[in-house]
Amino acid sequence: QKEVEQNSGPLSVPEGAIASLNCTYSDRGSQSFFWYRQYSGKSPELIMSIYSNGDKEDGRFTAQLNKASQYVSLLIRDSQPSDSATYLCAVNLISGGYNKLIFGAGTRLAVHP
Amino acid sequence: DGGITQSPKYLFRKEGQNVTLSCEQNLNHDAMYWYRQDPGQGLRLIYYSQIVNDFQKGDIAEGYSVSREKKESFPLTVTSAQKNPTAFYLCASSILGYNQPQHFGDGTRLSIL
């Protein structure tokens, strides 16, 4: 089983709609969860972090965390064509006293006008 | 401006050649990381370091080497033992701590001549 799983997509949504991106993880000890946006040919950019169960909102973005279900999601409201990118879910893993981030393969989002 | 600088942006390697990718940060971060990204895939951890003169192997360290002689610098050498080096290489840094996100440089794209 992969440690962090995401649907590869593409997820296609019309402009103005809500895009919902999902991620599951395998390590019940994980405490920190991050969403990165990566445009084609560019490096990942941090857009959200979440540490507690529930919702965290930042502008058009809402991250949702459910540790019991080992599930984290990202909602993008009023989607814009500029949101078209690959979204990477990252989860921390503590191994041998060292903290690492494990990344999912990413979900490609396409917002069409 | 604080940030992470990777150079060069593009690099070509001949058969049997070692090449070194540079990563410098002025964010005063203790932790630094190297990732490899292949098309359509997530980030895979090559090496990481949490303190000067100490570094740990990640999931795909074979064929790579690193050094951490200064806090600001974490160069990656792709050796001739790495038979499939063509990929997008990303350097990241973070403050120490399980809840700290990683921030990325712009990446180096390595190809075989």
XYZ file of C-alpha atoms in Angstrom:
226
model
C 0.000 0.000 0.000
C 1.317 3.435 -0.931
C 1.895 5.716 2.035
C 0.053 8.679 0.486
C -2.523 8.101 -2.232
C -4.199 10.558 -4.547
C -6.365 10.137 -7.601
C -4.167 11.116 -10.550
C -7.014 12.757 -12.460
C -7.360 14.784 -14.485
C -10.156 16.352 -12.516
C -12.009 18.649 -14.866
C -14.282 21.366 -13.467
C -15.960 24.395 -15.046
C -14.871 27.889 -14.089
C -16.630 29.053 -10.930
C -17.292 25.543 -9.619
C -15.886 23.888 -6.488
C -12.964 21.540 -7.063
C -12.552 18.752 -4.492
C -9.204 17.006 -4.193
C -8.723 14.001 -1.951
C -5.819 12.248 -0.267
C -5.506 9.203 2.000
C -2.488 8.233 4.070
C -1.381 5.067 5.815
C 0.605 6.180 8.912
C -1.739 6.783 11.851
C 1.063 8.641 13.638
C 1.194 11.446 11.066
C 0.539 14.860 12.574
C 1.111 17.363 9.788
C -0.529 17.612 6.391
C 0.272 19.933 3.536
C -1.095 20.790 0.110
C 1.242 22.002 -2.601
C 0.363 23.348 -6.040
C 2.698 22.575 -8.928
C 2.339 24.227 -12.298
C 3.710 22.322 -15.284
C 7.506 22.561 -15.387
C 7.685 24.473 -12.094
C 8.487 23.568 -8.508
C 5.834 22.877 -5.833
C 4.411 25.842 -3.941
C 2.883 25.480 -0.471
C -0.758 26.555 -0.384
C -2.208 25.023 2.796
C -1.163 23.267 5.980
C -3.438 21.557 8.501
C -2.687 19.826 11.795
C -6.032 19.311 13.598
C -9.238 17.528 12.674
C -11.781 19.731 10.964
C -11.651 22.494 8.400
C -9.129 25.250 7.804
C -9.993 28.049 5.407
C -7.666 30.445 3.591
C -9.291 32.559 0.909
C -10.784 30.282 -1.734
C -9.024 27.231 -0.286
C -10.340 24.959 2.476
C -8.377 22.023 3.822
C -10.256 19.276 5.649
C -8.675 16.656 7.910
C -10.152 13.483 9.384
C -7.447 11.571 11.262
C -9.778 8.696 12.204
C -10.416 8.007 8.524
C -6.823 8.967 7.556
C -8.194 11.348 4.997
C -7.307 14.903 4.013
C -8.939 16.969 1.301
C -8.619 20.327 -0.405
C -11.586 22.325 -1.664
C -11.099 25.157 -4.121
C -14.103 27.462 -4.363
C -14.864 29.622 -7.408
C -12.281 27.718 -9.448
C -10.359 29.768 -11.993
C -8.412 28.665 -15.088
C -5.279 29.827 -13.226
C -5.953 27.054 -10.676
C -5.186 24.469 -13.364
C -2.165 22.629 -11.966
C -1.157 19.434 -10.199
C -1.944 19.396 -6.489
C 0.373 17.377 -4.252
C -0.646 16.079 -0.838
C 2.227 15.694 1.661
C 2.136 13.976 5.044
C 4.845 13.936 7.710
C 6.452 10.671 8.778
C 8.775 10.319 11.734
C 11.287 7.533 11.155
C 14.399 6.822 13.199
C 14.087 10.151 14.960
C 13.993 12.077 11.697
C 11.004 13.877 10.289
C 10.249 13.487 6.587
C 7.463 14.455 4.237
C 5.906 11.763 2.074
C 4.311 13.074 -1.104
C 1.449 11.652 -3.097
C 1.781 11.452 -6.879
C -0.578 14.414 -7.262
C -3.968 15.147 -8.788
C -4.063 17.110 -12.016
C -6.807 19.751 -11.993
C -8.112 21.324 -15.193
C -10.468 24.312 -14.886
C -12.164 25.090 -18.177
C -13.809 28.446 -19.045
C 14.983 38.355 -0.751
C 15.072 35.121 1.229
C 14.838 31.931 -0.727
C 16.343 28.768 -2.134
C 18.549 28.983 -5.201
C 19.215 25.976 -7.374
C 21.687 25.977 -10.226
C 21.980 25.311 -13.022
C 18.414 25.303 -14.298
C 19.292 22.767 -17.025
C 22.144 20.272 -16.992
C 23.314 17.640 -19.427
C 25.387 14.644 -18.401
C 27.616 12.519 -20.580
C 27.994 8.782 -20.027
C 30.363 8.013 -17.149
C 30.350 11.572 -15.880
C 29.592 12.842 -12.390
C 27.643 16.086 -12.181
C 26.911 18.315 -9.190
C 23.706 20.253 -8.603
C 23.917 23.292 -6.396
C 21.420 24.277 -3.689
C 21.863 27.378 -1.533
C 19.381 28.864 0.949
C 19.404 32.114 2.938
C 16.349 31.306 5.060
C 18.459 30.168 8.033
C 16.780 26.762 7.834
C 18.476 23.839 9.549
C 16.918 21.092 7.420
C 17.553 20.593 3.717
C 16.291 17.930 1.310
C 16.818 16.619 -2.211
C 13.994 15.104 -4.229
C 13.714 13.562 -7.643
C 10.558 13.901 -9.741
C 9.888 11.822 -12.827
C 7.096 12.713 -15.297
C 3.653 12.027 -13.856
C 5.072 10.924 -10.536
C 5.370 12.379 -7.077
C 8.516 13.477 -5.304
C 10.925 10.804 -4.116
C 13.404 11.640 -1.351
C 17.088 11.173 -2.219
C 18.929 12.605 0.816
C 18.167 14.910 3.707
C 20.134 16.761 6.337
C 19.073 18.300 9.623
C 22.431 19.690 10.727
C 25.813 20.584 9.293
C 28.078 17.584 8.641
C 25.215 15.120 9.031
C 22.885 13.692 6.385
C 20.644 10.685 5.924
C 19.764 8.514 2.935
C 16.249 8.799 1.632
C 14.320 6.248 -0.373
C 16.415 6.375 -3.560
C 19.966 7.315 -2.490
C 21.815 4.817 -4.701
C 23.932 6.586 -7.324
C 23.813 9.929 -5.493
C 26.009 11.644 -2.911
C 25.705 14.836 -0.851
C 27.667 16.997 1.539
C 26.621 19.551 4.152
C 29.689 21.575 5.050
C 27.745 24.796 5.554
C 24.243 25.428 6.853
C 23.357 27.330 3.697
C 24.538 24.767 1.164
C 23.542 21.188 0.299
C 25.001 20.130 -3.077
C 23.921 16.891 -4.746
C 26.274 14.856 -6.937
C 24.730 12.513 -9.478
C 27.382 9.850 -10.036
C 27.964 7.630 -13.033
C 26.475 4.787 -10.945
C 23.041 6.378 -11.384
C 22.012 4.724 -14.642
C 18.786 6.634 -15.177
C 19.496 10.193 -14.034
C 17.093 12.018 -16.361
C 14.625 13.769 -14.036
C 13.624 17.043 -12.396
C 15.650 17.560 -9.197
C 14.197 19.662 -6.412
C 15.930 21.019 -3.347
C 13.883 22.025 -0.308
C 14.525 23.417 3.135
C 12.573 23.809 6.355
C 12.763 24.810 9.977
C 13.285 21.749 12.171
C 10.085 20.246 13.560
C 7.390 17.830 12.483
C 4.879 20.587 11.798
C 7.117 22.640 9.552
C 6.435 22.775 5.815
C 9.194 22.474 3.265
C 9.887 25.219 0.752
C 11.314 24.457 -2.657
C 13.835 25.924 -5.047
C 13.046 26.261 -8.750
C 14.604 22.906 -9.618
C 17.255 21.558 -11.984
C 16.324 19.531 -15.035
C 18.976 16.895 -15.774
C 19.212 15.036 -19.066
C 21.623 12.517 -20.561
C 23.523 13.514 -23.708
